[in-house]
Amino acid sequence: MILNAFNLEGKVAIVTGSNTGLGQAIALGLAQAGCNIVGVNRSAPEKTIDLMNDGNHIFLDIRADLLKQDGIPKIIEKALAEFGKIDILVNNAGIIRREDAIEFSEQNWDDVMSVNSKTAFFMSQAVAKQFITQGTGGKIINIASMLSFQGGIRVPSYTASKSALMGITRAMANEWAKYNINVNAIAPGYMATNNTAALRDDEKRNTAILERIPANRWGKPEDIAGPCVFLASDAANYINGYTVAVDGGWLAR
Ligand code: NAP
């Protein structure tokens, strides 16, 4: 039965930044598909825990600041202590800093690059080592962006970090496919979350963005959940190093 290939019952998924926004919808979607969730957050993920409160799946609440990479070994250790294995990693946590390129500060460069690309790479490396030790393979899904493909305005470090993320998605896929590790990415279009509140509050930018989206609406966090379940499942076993746009047609324009 083809639908069995999408079933994630009994799988263990780490989702970074799952207290809100896209990460919250991803955690919920993966849980509904059968996963136990390891939520890695710097803020309390109470709302996600509430929403997941179906009694069928565990949400392991791990606190870490992903601006730095030194907490990664502890995250893996705690996930293994609770569940004994890891099957899926979603590198979702991300930040954006808006400033004209001509004035852009080194701090705004370093912070964004660190969370969005460096941490995503070293989380992936740590989890891939575990997949190899387990001998099971596994799935890594990176949350990229339209700015993995385009330049954007006033967000140079975000563009650099998300372009890098799409690049390392391919690089990691190339080296780890032989271990049955699938590394792919999802590039969300313009989604209504905290990350884009400033854009939606700016009437001119909001109108310009909407006019360019063939689907004629901002994306909702739950629009990302289905594609993520797919990429996390056996249905995607022969997809390696690809970035799937979930953008209401933005890139097709
Ligand atoms: P969001 O609501 O701002 O969520 C970002 C998540 O990352 C939050 O859980 C946040 O935690 C977490 N995070 C940030 N810095 C962290 C740190 N140092 N340590 C631990 N967690 C940290 O934005 P979102 O839209 O859901 O974004 C999720 C991902 O999608 C990001 O990678 C973003 O770049 C990407 N994305 C978003 C859009 C969009 O239109 N919204 C489009 C393309 C890509 P706190 O709540 O504690 O800050």
PDB file of C-alpha atoms and ligand atoms in Angstrom:
ATOM      1  CA  MET A   1       0.000   0.000   0.000  1.00  0.00           C
ATOM      2  CA  ILE A   2       1.528   3.279  -1.086  1.00  0.00           C
ATOM      3  CA  LEU A   3       0.235   5.188   1.948  1.00  0.00           C
ATOM      4  CA  ASN A   4       2.291   2.894   4.218  1.00  0.00           C
ATOM      5  CA  ALA A   5       5.399   4.474   2.700  1.00  0.00           C
ATOM      6  CA  PHE A   6       4.369   7.800   4.281  1.00  0.00           C
ATOM      7  CA  ASN A   7       3.774   6.313   7.737  1.00  0.00           C
ATOM      8  CA  LEU A   8       6.310   7.477  10.359  1.00  0.00           C
ATOM      9  CA  GLU A   9       4.970   5.429  13.277  1.00  0.00           C
ATOM     10  CA  GLY A  10       7.712   4.844  15.874  1.00  0.00           C
ATOM     11  CA  LYS A  11      10.222   7.207  14.271  1.00  0.00           C
ATOM     12  CA  VAL A  12      12.154   9.761  16.322  1.00  0.00           C
ATOM     13  CA  ALA A  13      12.431  13.246  14.834  1.00  0.00           C
ATOM     14  CA  ILE A  14      14.560  16.139  16.089  1.00  0.00           C
ATOM     15  CA  VAL A  15      13.005  19.480  15.135  1.00  0.00           C
ATOM     16  CA  THR A  16      14.939  22.655  15.974  1.00  0.00           C
ATOM     17  CA  GLY A  17      12.982  25.847  16.652  1.00  0.00           C
ATOM     18  CA  SER A  18       9.674  24.050  17.249  1.00  0.00           C
ATOM     19  CA  ASN A  19       8.137  26.489  19.765  1.00  0.00           C
ATOM     20  CA  THR A  20       6.478  28.592  17.048  1.00  0.00           C
ATOM     21  CA  GLY A  21       6.007  29.185  13.312  1.00  0.00           C
ATOM     22  CA  LEU A  22       7.053  26.642  10.730  1.00  0.00           C
ATOM     23  CA  GLY A  23       8.905  24.445  13.245  1.00  0.00           C
ATOM     24  CA  GLN A  24       5.763  24.084  15.333  1.00  0.00           C
ATOM     25  CA  ALA A  25       3.706  23.006  12.296  1.00  0.00           C
ATOM     26  CA  ILE A  26       6.487  20.613  11.248  1.00  0.00           C
ATOM     27  CA  ALA A  27       6.629  19.042  14.729  1.00  0.00           C
ATOM     28  CA  LEU A  28       2.849  18.625  14.741  1.00  0.00           C
ATOM     29  CA  GLY A  29       2.776  17.159  11.241  1.00  0.00           C
ATOM     30  CA  LEU A  30       5.551  14.663  12.023  1.00  0.00           C
ATOM     31  CA  ALA A  31       3.812  13.683  15.283  1.00  0.00           C
ATOM     32  CA  GLN A  32       0.519  13.151  13.459  1.00  0.00           C
ATOM     33  CA  ALA A  33       2.390  10.918  11.004  1.00  0.00           C
ATOM     34  CA  GLY A  34       3.620   8.836  13.965  1.00  0.00           C
ATOM     35  CA  CYS A  35       6.857  10.389  15.248  1.00  0.00           C
ATOM     36  CA  ASN A  36       8.045  11.084  18.743  1.00  0.00           C
ATOM     37  CA  ILE A  37       9.529  14.577  18.711  1.00  0.00           C
ATOM     38  CA  VAL A  38      12.747  15.928  20.173  1.00  0.00           C
ATOM     39  CA  GLY A  39      12.100  19.678  20.269  1.00  0.00           C
ATOM     40  CA  VAL A  40      15.261  21.789  20.477  1.00  0.00           C
ATOM     41  CA  ASN A  41      14.422  25.325  21.566  1.00  0.00           C
ATOM     42  CA  ARG A  42      15.836  28.292  23.401  1.00  0.00           C
ATOM     43  CA  SER A  43      12.303  29.379  24.463  1.00  0.00           C
ATOM     44  CA  ALA A  44       9.643  27.277  26.191  1.00  0.00           C
ATOM     45  CA  PRO A  45       7.679  25.265  23.604  1.00  0.00           C
ATOM     46  CA  GLU A  46       4.499  25.183  25.729  1.00  0.00           C
ATOM     47  CA  LYS A  47       2.107  25.889  22.883  1.00  0.00           C
ATOM     48  CA  THR A  48       3.598  23.095  20.773  1.00  0.00           C
ATOM     49  CA  ILE A  49       3.362  20.696  23.705  1.00  0.00           C
ATOM     50  CA  ASP A  50      -0.283  21.743  24.207  1.00  0.00           C
ATOM     51  CA  LEU A  51      -1.111  21.257  20.537  1.00  0.00           C
ATOM     52  CA  MET A  52       0.597  17.841  20.542  1.00  0.00           C
ATOM     53  CA  ASN A  53      -1.257  16.734  23.607  1.00  0.00           C
ATOM     54  CA  ASP A  54      -2.968  13.733  22.002  1.00  0.00           C
ATOM     55  CA  GLY A  55      -1.388  11.366  24.522  1.00  0.00           C
ATOM     56  CA  ASN A  56       0.011   9.184  21.731  1.00  0.00           C
ATOM     57  CA  HIS A  57       3.379  10.762  21.131  1.00  0.00           C
ATOM     58  CA  ILE A  58       6.173  12.066  23.310  1.00  0.00           C
ATOM     59  CA  PHE A  59       7.615  15.577  22.983  1.00  0.00           C
ATOM     60  CA  LEU A  60      11.058  15.664  24.563  1.00  0.00           C
ATOM     61  CA  ASP A  61      11.774  19.278  25.506  1.00  0.00           C
ATOM     62  CA  ILE A  62      15.482  20.129  25.115  1.00  0.00           C
ATOM     63  CA  ARG A  63      16.708  23.692  25.637  1.00  0.00           C
ATOM     64  CA  ALA A  64      19.716  24.912  23.681  1.00  0.00           C
ATOM     65  CA  ASP A  65      20.936  28.149  22.163  1.00  0.00           C
ATOM     66  CA  LEU A  66      21.723  27.255  18.547  1.00  0.00           C
ATOM     67  CA  LEU A  67      23.702  30.435  18.013  1.00  0.00           C
ATOM     68  CA  LYS A  68      26.588  28.280  19.247  1.00  0.00           C
ATOM     69  CA  GLN A  69      27.437  24.719  18.347  1.00  0.00           C
ATOM     70  CA  ASP A  70      28.827  23.551  21.698  1.00  0.00           C
ATOM     71  CA  GLY A  71      25.430  22.258  22.872  1.00  0.00           C
ATOM     72  CA  ILE A  72      25.079  19.754  20.026  1.00  0.00           C
ATOM     73  CA  PRO A  73      26.640  16.693  21.737  1.00  0.00           C
ATOM     74  CA  LYS A  74      24.245  17.096  24.699  1.00  0.00           C
ATOM     75  CA  ILE A  75      21.232  17.274  22.354  1.00  0.00           C
ATOM     76  CA  ILE A  76      22.188  13.962  20.750  1.00  0.00           C
ATOM     77  CA  GLU A  77      22.938  12.418  24.168  1.00  0.00           C
ATOM     78  CA  LYS A  78      19.542  13.444  25.610  1.00  0.00           C
ATOM     79  CA  ALA A  79      17.628  12.250  22.528  1.00  0.00           C
ATOM     80  CA  LEU A  80      19.371   8.866  22.721  1.00  0.00           C
ATOM     81  CA  ALA A  81      18.840   8.580  26.488  1.00  0.00           C
ATOM     82  CA  GLU A  82      15.074   9.028  25.952  1.00  0.00           C
ATOM     83  CA  PHE A  83      14.492   7.113  22.714  1.00  0.00           C
ATOM     84  CA  GLY A  84      17.626   5.041  22.004  1.00  0.00           C
ATOM     85  CA  LYS A  85      17.764   6.176  18.363  1.00  0.00           C
ATOM     86  CA  ILE A  86      17.252   9.059  15.955  1.00  0.00           C
ATOM     87  CA  ASP A  87      15.561   8.732  12.538  1.00  0.00           C
ATOM     88  CA  ILE A  88      14.913  12.273  11.309  1.00  0.00           C
ATOM     89  CA  LEU A  89      16.475  15.713  11.761  1.00  0.00           C
ATOM     90  CA  VAL A  90      14.754  18.927  10.687  1.00  0.00           C
ATOM     91  CA  ASN A  91      17.101  21.934  10.805  1.00  0.00           C
ATOM     92  CA  ASN A  92      14.404  24.583  11.081  1.00  0.00           C
ATOM     93  CA  ALA A  93      15.694  27.157  13.613  1.00  0.00           C
ATOM     94  CA  GLY A  94      16.697  30.320  11.837  1.00  0.00           C
ATOM     95  CA  ILE A  95      17.034  34.069  12.239  1.00  0.00           C
ATOM     96  CA  ILE A  96      16.966  37.071   9.938  1.00  0.00           C
ATOM     97  CA  ARG A  97      18.482  40.555  10.392  1.00  0.00           C
ATOM     98  CA  ARG A  98      17.356  43.430   8.197  1.00  0.00           C
ATOM     99  CA  GLU A  99      19.773  46.274   7.454  1.00  0.00           C
ATOM    100  CA  ASP A 100      20.944  47.999   4.251  1.00  0.00           C
ATOM    101  CA  ALA A 101      23.897  46.095   2.768  1.00  0.00           C
ATOM    102  CA  ILE A 102      25.971  49.294   2.786  1.00  0.00           C
ATOM    103  CA  GLU A 103      25.721  49.520   6.601  1.00  0.00           C
ATOM    104  CA  PHE A 104      25.389  45.806   7.426  1.00  0.00           C
ATOM    105  CA  SER A 105      27.220  44.952  10.667  1.00  0.00           C
ATOM    106  CA  GLU A 106      29.614  42.100  11.285  1.00  0.00           C
ATOM    107  CA  GLN A 107      27.463  40.985  14.223  1.00  0.00           C
ATOM    108  CA  ASN A 108      24.412  40.679  11.955  1.00  0.00           C
ATOM    109  CA  TRP A 109      26.523  38.715   9.511  1.00  0.00           C
ATOM    110  CA  ASP A 110      28.043  36.320  12.067  1.00  0.00           C
ATOM    111  CA  ASP A 111      24.874  35.599  14.071  1.00  0.00           C
ATOM    112  CA  VAL A 112      22.763  34.733  11.041  1.00  0.00           C
ATOM    113  CA  MET A 113      25.469  32.613   9.416  1.00  0.00           C
ATOM    114  CA  SER A 114      26.031  30.783  12.686  1.00  0.00           C
ATOM    115  CA  VAL A 115      22.404  29.781  13.391  1.00  0.00           C
ATOM    116  CA  ASN A 116      21.232  29.262   9.812  1.00  0.00           C
ATOM    117  CA  SER A 117      24.180  27.457   8.256  1.00  0.00           C
ATOM    118  CA  LYS A 118      26.932  26.541  10.728  1.00  0.00           C
ATOM    119  CA  THR A 119      24.630  25.008  13.334  1.00  0.00           C
ATOM    120  CA  ALA A 120      22.586  23.268  10.625  1.00  0.00           C
ATOM    121  CA  PHE A 121      25.776  21.697   9.259  1.00  0.00           C
ATOM    122  CA  PHE A 122      27.145  20.526  12.612  1.00  0.00           C
ATOM    123  CA  MET A 123      23.730  19.254  13.774  1.00  0.00           C
ATOM    124  CA  SER A 124      23.541  17.293  10.517  1.00  0.00           C
ATOM    125  CA  GLN A 125      27.061  15.943  10.991  1.00  0.00           C
ATOM    126  CA  ALA A 126      26.305  14.795  14.562  1.00  0.00           C
ATOM    127  CA  VAL A 127      23.030  13.142  13.543  1.00  0.00           C
ATOM    128  CA  ALA A 128      24.576  11.543  10.442  1.00  0.00           C
ATOM    129  CA  LYS A 129      27.280   9.977  12.661  1.00  0.00           C
ATOM    130  CA  GLN A 130      24.478   8.509  14.772  1.00  0.00           C
ATOM    131  CA  PHE A 131      22.627   7.218  11.662  1.00  0.00           C
ATOM    132  CA  ILE A 132      25.854   5.516  10.568  1.00  0.00           C
ATOM    133  CA  THR A 133      26.412   4.002  14.039  1.00  0.00           C
ATOM    134  CA  GLN A 134      22.811   2.742  14.075  1.00  0.00           C
ATOM    135  CA  GLY A 135      23.234   1.327  10.553  1.00  0.00           C
ATOM    136  CA  THR A 136      19.716   2.507   9.787  1.00  0.00           C
ATOM    137  CA  GLY A 137      20.228   5.506   7.552  1.00  0.00           C
ATOM    138  CA  GLY A 138      17.911   8.436   8.144  1.00  0.00           C
ATOM    139  CA  LYS A 139      16.481  11.677   6.851  1.00  0.00           C
ATOM    140  CA  ILE A 140      17.832  15.204   7.182  1.00  0.00           C
ATOM    141  CA  ILE A 141      15.622  18.105   6.076  1.00  0.00           C
ATOM    142  CA  ASN A 142      16.968  21.644   6.002  1.00  0.00           C
ATOM    143  CA  ILE A 143      14.615  24.612   5.938  1.00  0.00           C
ATOM    144  CA  ALA A 144      16.033  26.800   3.186  1.00  0.00           C
ATOM    145  CA  SER A 145      14.346  29.868   1.628  1.00  0.00           C
ATOM    146  CA  MET A 146      13.473  31.709  -1.574  1.00  0.00           C
ATOM    147  CA  LEU A 147      16.768  33.459  -0.795  1.00  0.00           C
ATOM    148  CA  SER A 148      18.563  30.187  -1.479  1.00  0.00           C
ATOM    149  CA  PHE A 149      17.665  31.077  -5.100  1.00  0.00           C
ATOM    150  CA  GLN A 150      17.364  34.860  -5.084  1.00  0.00           C
ATOM    151  CA  GLY A 151      19.177  37.881  -3.658  1.00  0.00           C
ATOM    152  CA  GLY A 152      16.559  39.564  -1.510  1.00  0.00           C
ATOM    153  CA  ILE A 153      16.711  43.124  -0.185  1.00  0.00           C
ATOM    154  CA  ARG A 154      18.412  44.318   3.050  1.00  0.00           C
ATOM    155  CA  VAL A 155      19.123  40.758   4.240  1.00  0.00           C
ATOM    156  CA  PRO A 156      22.603  39.884   2.895  1.00  0.00           C
ATOM    157  CA  SER A 157      23.601  37.467   5.669  1.00  0.00           C
ATOM    158  CA  TYR A 158      20.244  35.685   5.436  1.00  0.00           C
ATOM    159  CA  THR A 159      20.715  35.265   1.676  1.00  0.00           C
ATOM    160  CA  ALA A 160      24.267  34.016   2.211  1.00  0.00           C
ATOM    161  CA  SER A 161      23.198  31.602   4.943  1.00  0.00           C
ATOM    162  CA  LYS A 162      20.251  30.131   3.033  1.00  0.00           C
ATOM    163  CA  SER A 163      22.228  29.863  -0.226  1.00  0.00           C
ATOM    164  CA  ALA A 164      24.904  28.054   1.777  1.00  0.00           C
ATOM    165  CA  LEU A 165      22.266  25.791   3.284  1.00  0.00           C
ATOM    166  CA  MET A 166      21.046  24.720  -0.152  1.00  0.00           C
ATOM    167  CA  GLY A 167      24.655  24.128  -1.190  1.00  0.00           C
ATOM    168  CA  ILE A 168      25.557  21.994   1.825  1.00  0.00           C
ATOM    169  CA  THR A 169      22.278  20.080   1.409  1.00  0.00           C
ATOM    170  CA  ARG A 170      23.741  18.867  -1.895  1.00  0.00           C
ATOM    171  CA  ALA A 171      27.237  18.381  -0.468  1.00  0.00           C
ATOM    172  CA  MET A 172      26.044  16.285   2.480  1.00  0.00           C
ATOM    173  CA  ALA A 173      23.675  14.302   0.250  1.00  0.00           C
ATOM    174  CA  ASN A 174      26.568  13.419  -2.062  1.00  0.00           C
ATOM    175  CA  GLU A 175      28.724  12.020   0.739  1.00  0.00           C
ATOM    176  CA  TRP A 176      26.067  10.326   2.843  1.00  0.00           C
ATOM    177  CA  ALA A 177      23.631   8.819   0.308  1.00  0.00           C
ATOM    178  CA  LYS A 178      25.728   5.631   0.439  1.00  0.00           C
ATOM    179  CA  TYR A 179      24.705   5.234   4.105  1.00  0.00           C
ATOM    180  CA  ASN A 180      20.983   5.510   3.185  1.00  0.00           C
ATOM    181  CA  ILE A 181      20.952   9.038   4.526  1.00  0.00           C
ATOM    182  CA  ASN A 182      18.725  11.346   2.495  1.00  0.00           C
ATOM    183  CA  VAL A 183      19.600  15.031   2.856  1.00  0.00           C
ATOM    184  CA  ASN A 184      17.079  17.379   1.277  1.00  0.00           C
ATOM    185  CA  ALA A 185      15.679  20.841   1.864  1.00  0.00           C
ATOM    186  CA  ILE A 186      12.386  22.669   1.757  1.00  0.00           C
ATOM    187  CA  ALA A 187      12.415  26.261   0.536  1.00  0.00           C
ATOM    188  CA  PRO A 188       9.327  27.963   1.938  1.00  0.00           C
ATOM    189  CA  GLY A 189       7.982  30.962   0.090  1.00  0.00           C
ATOM    190  CA  TYR A 190       6.531  33.905   1.983  1.00  0.00           C
ATOM    191  CA  MET A 191       4.957  32.386   5.093  1.00  0.00           C
ATOM    192  CA  ALA A 192       2.979  34.212   7.763  1.00  0.00           C
ATOM    193  CA  THR A 193       5.164  33.793  10.894  1.00  0.00           C
ATOM    194  CA  ASN A 194       7.176  36.025  13.272  1.00  0.00           C
ATOM    195  CA  ASN A 195      10.025  35.936  10.746  1.00  0.00           C
ATOM    196  CA  THR A 196       7.991  37.944   8.206  1.00  0.00           C
ATOM    197  CA  ALA A 197       5.909  40.137  10.557  1.00  0.00           C
ATOM    198  CA  ALA A 198       7.899  43.245   9.534  1.00  0.00           C
ATOM    199  CA  LEU A 199       7.152  42.605   5.849  1.00  0.00           C
ATOM    200  CA  ARG A 200       3.442  42.081   6.424  1.00  0.00           C
ATOM    201  CA  ASP A 201       3.311  45.255   8.541  1.00  0.00           C
ATOM    202  CA  ASP A 202       4.816  47.261   5.659  1.00  0.00           C
ATOM    203  CA  GLU A 203       1.767  47.869   3.445  1.00  0.00           C
ATOM    204  CA  LYS A 204       3.768  48.553   0.279  1.00  0.00           C
ATOM    205  CA  ARG A 205       5.974  45.450   0.636  1.00  0.00           C
ATOM    206  CA  ASN A 206       2.982  43.333   1.615  1.00  0.00           C
ATOM    207  CA  THR A 207       1.052  44.336  -1.527  1.00  0.00           C
ATOM    208  CA  ALA A 208       4.095  43.887  -3.776  1.00  0.00           C
ATOM    209  CA  ILE A 209       4.763  40.411  -2.349  1.00  0.00           C
ATOM    210  CA  LEU A 210       1.134  39.270  -2.662  1.00  0.00           C
ATOM    211  CA  GLU A 211       0.931  40.496  -6.256  1.00  0.00           C
ATOM    212  CA  ARG A 212       3.860  38.253  -7.157  1.00  0.00           C
ATOM    213  CA  ILE A 213       2.529  35.055  -5.557  1.00  0.00           C
ATOM    214  CA  PRO A 214       0.397  33.093  -8.074  1.00  0.00           C
ATOM    215  CA  ALA A 215      -1.520  31.473  -5.186  1.00  0.00           C
ATOM    216  CA  ASN A 216      -2.337  35.047  -4.078  1.00  0.00           C
ATOM    217  CA  ARG A 217      -1.867  34.444  -0.359  1.00  0.00           C
ATOM    218  CA  TRP A 218       0.841  34.193   2.264  1.00  0.00           C
ATOM    219  CA  GLY A 219       1.780  30.605   3.081  1.00  0.00           C
ATOM    220  CA  LYS A 220       0.591  29.068   6.332  1.00  0.00           C
ATOM    221  CA  PRO A 221       2.919  27.060   8.591  1.00  0.00           C
ATOM    222  CA  GLU A 222       0.816  23.948   7.961  1.00  0.00           C
ATOM    223  CA  ASP A 223       1.605  24.235   4.206  1.00  0.00           C
ATOM    224  CA  ILE A 224       5.123  23.015   5.089  1.00  0.00           C
ATOM    225  CA  ALA A 225       4.024  20.016   7.189  1.00  0.00           C
ATOM    226  CA  GLY A 226       2.962  17.682   4.347  1.00  0.00           C
ATOM    227  CA  PRO A 227       6.115  18.153   2.250  1.00  0.00           C
ATOM    228  CA  CYS A 228       8.183  17.621   5.399  1.00  0.00           C
ATOM    229  CA  VAL A 229       6.372  14.364   6.260  1.00  0.00           C
ATOM    230  CA  PHE A 230       6.958  13.246   2.674  1.00  0.00           C
ATOM    231  CA  LEU A 231      10.696  13.988   2.732  1.00  0.00           C
ATOM    232  CA  ALA A 232      10.986  12.305   6.150  1.00  0.00           C
ATOM    233  CA  SER A 233       9.299   9.145   4.878  1.00  0.00           C
ATOM    234  CA  ASP A 234      10.237   6.075   2.835  1.00  0.00           C
ATOM    235  CA  ALA A 235       8.235   7.607  -0.034  1.00  0.00           C
ATOM    236  CA  ALA A 236      11.245   9.924  -0.542  1.00  0.00           C
ATOM    237  CA  ASN A 237      13.982   7.247  -0.362  1.00  0.00           C
ATOM    238  CA  TYR A 238      15.347   8.093  -3.827  1.00  0.00           C
ATOM    239  CA  ILE A 239      15.385  11.879  -3.396  1.00  0.00           C
ATOM    240  CA  ASN A 240      18.874  13.136  -2.556  1.00  0.00           C
ATOM    241  CA  GLY A 241      20.231  16.658  -2.317  1.00  0.00           C
ATOM    242  CA  TYR A 242      17.119  18.364  -3.656  1.00  0.00           C
ATOM    243  CA  THR A 243      15.467  21.578  -2.478  1.00  0.00           C
ATOM    244  CA  VAL A 244      11.677  21.542  -2.799  1.00  0.00           C
ATOM    245  CA  ALA A 245      10.052  24.970  -3.108  1.00  0.00           C
ATOM    246  CA  VAL A 246       6.781  25.315  -1.201  1.00  0.00           C
ATOM    247  CA  ASP A 247       6.026  28.828  -2.333  1.00  0.00           C
ATOM    248  CA  GLY A 248       2.563  29.213  -3.899  1.00  0.00           C
ATOM    249  CA  GLY A 249       4.335  29.502  -7.265  1.00  0.00           C
ATOM    250  CA  TRP A 250       6.708  32.393  -6.373  1.00  0.00           C
ATOM    251  CA  LEU A 251       9.717  30.844  -8.163  1.00  0.00           C
ATOM    252  CA  ALA A 252       7.635  29.910 -11.184  1.00  0.00           C
ATOM    253  CA  ARG A 253       7.099  33.602 -11.974  1.00  0.00           C
TER     254      ARG A 253
HETATM  255  P1  NAP B   1      10.153  32.197  13.526  1.00  0.00           P
HETATM  256  O1  NAP B   1       8.710  32.174  13.889  1.00  0.00           O
HETATM  257  O2  NAP B   1      10.969  33.397  13.804  1.00  0.00           O
HETATM  258  O3  NAP B   1      10.841  30.896  14.120  1.00  0.00           O
HETATM  259  C1  NAP B   1      12.227  30.702  14.143  1.00  0.00           C
HETATM  260  C2  NAP B   1      12.557  29.589  15.095  1.00  0.00           C
HETATM  261  O4  NAP B   1      13.977  29.465  15.235  1.00  0.00           O
HETATM  262  C3  NAP B   1      11.997  29.871  16.498  1.00  0.00           C
HETATM  263  O5  NAP B   1      11.612  28.677  17.100  1.00  0.00           O
HETATM  264  C4  NAP B   1      13.229  30.457  17.173  1.00  0.00           C
HETATM  265  O6  NAP B   1      13.188  30.420  18.574  1.00  0.00           O
HETATM  266  C5  NAP B   1      14.290  29.541  16.621  1.00  0.00           C
HETATM  267  N1  NAP B   1      15.605  30.087  16.879  1.00  0.00           N
HETATM  268  C6  NAP B   1      16.124  31.234  16.409  1.00  0.00           C
HETATM  269  N2  NAP B   1      17.342  31.429  16.927  1.00  0.00           N
HETATM  270  C7  NAP B   1      17.595  30.394  17.756  1.00  0.00           C
HETATM  271  C8  NAP B   1      18.682  30.049  18.590  1.00  0.00           C
HETATM  272  N3  NAP B   1      19.767  30.807  18.701  1.00  0.00           N
HETATM  273  N4  NAP B   1      18.604  28.901  19.301  1.00  0.00           N
HETATM  274  C9  NAP B   1      17.494  28.125  19.228  1.00  0.00           C
HETATM  275  N5  NAP B   1      16.433  28.398  18.460  1.00  0.00           N
HETATM  276  C10 NAP B   1      16.488  29.530  17.731  1.00  0.00           C
HETATM  277  O7  NAP B   1      10.280  32.001  11.960  1.00  0.00           O
HETATM  278  P2  NAP B   1       9.749  30.888  10.962  1.00  0.00           P
HETATM  279  O8  NAP B   1       9.224  31.622   9.802  1.00  0.00           O
HETATM  280  O9  NAP B   1       8.910  29.852  11.626  1.00  0.00           O
HETATM  281  O10 NAP B   1      11.145  30.272  10.529  1.00  0.00           O
HETATM  282  C11 NAP B   1      11.480  28.899  10.571  1.00  0.00           C
HETATM  283  C12 NAP B   1      12.530  28.622   9.513  1.00  0.00           C
HETATM  284  O11 NAP B   1      11.946  28.844   8.232  1.00  0.00           O
HETATM  285  C13 NAP B   1      13.735  29.549   9.590  1.00  0.00           C
HETATM  286  O12 NAP B   1      14.908  28.834   9.275  1.00  0.00           O
HETATM  287  C14 NAP B   1      13.440  30.586   8.521  1.00  0.00           C
HETATM  288  O13 NAP B   1      14.598  31.191   8.026  1.00  0.00           O
HETATM  289  C15 NAP B   1      12.770  29.703   7.482  1.00  0.00           C
HETATM  290  N6  NAP B   1      11.961  30.414   6.509  1.00  0.00           N
HETATM  291  C16 NAP B   1      10.884  31.169   6.868  1.00  0.00           C
HETATM  292  C17 NAP B   1      10.145  31.809   5.881  1.00  0.00           C
HETATM  293  C18 NAP B   1       8.952  32.646   6.187  1.00  0.00           C
HETATM  294  O14 NAP B   1       8.415  33.280   5.257  1.00  0.00           O
HETATM  295  N7  NAP B   1       8.458  32.715   7.402  1.00  0.00           N
HETATM  296  C19 NAP B   1      10.506  31.678   4.546  1.00  0.00           C
HETATM  297  C20 NAP B   1      11.603  30.912   4.229  1.00  0.00           C
HETATM  298  C21 NAP B   1      12.321  30.277   5.210  1.00  0.00           C
HETATM  299  P3  NAP B   1      12.638  31.702  19.410  1.00  0.00           P
HETATM  300  O15 NAP B   1      11.137  31.668  19.291  1.00  0.00           O
HETATM  301  O16 NAP B   1      13.145  31.464  20.765  1.00  0.00           O
HETATM  302  O17 NAP B   1      13.220  32.913  18.756  1.00  0.00           O
END
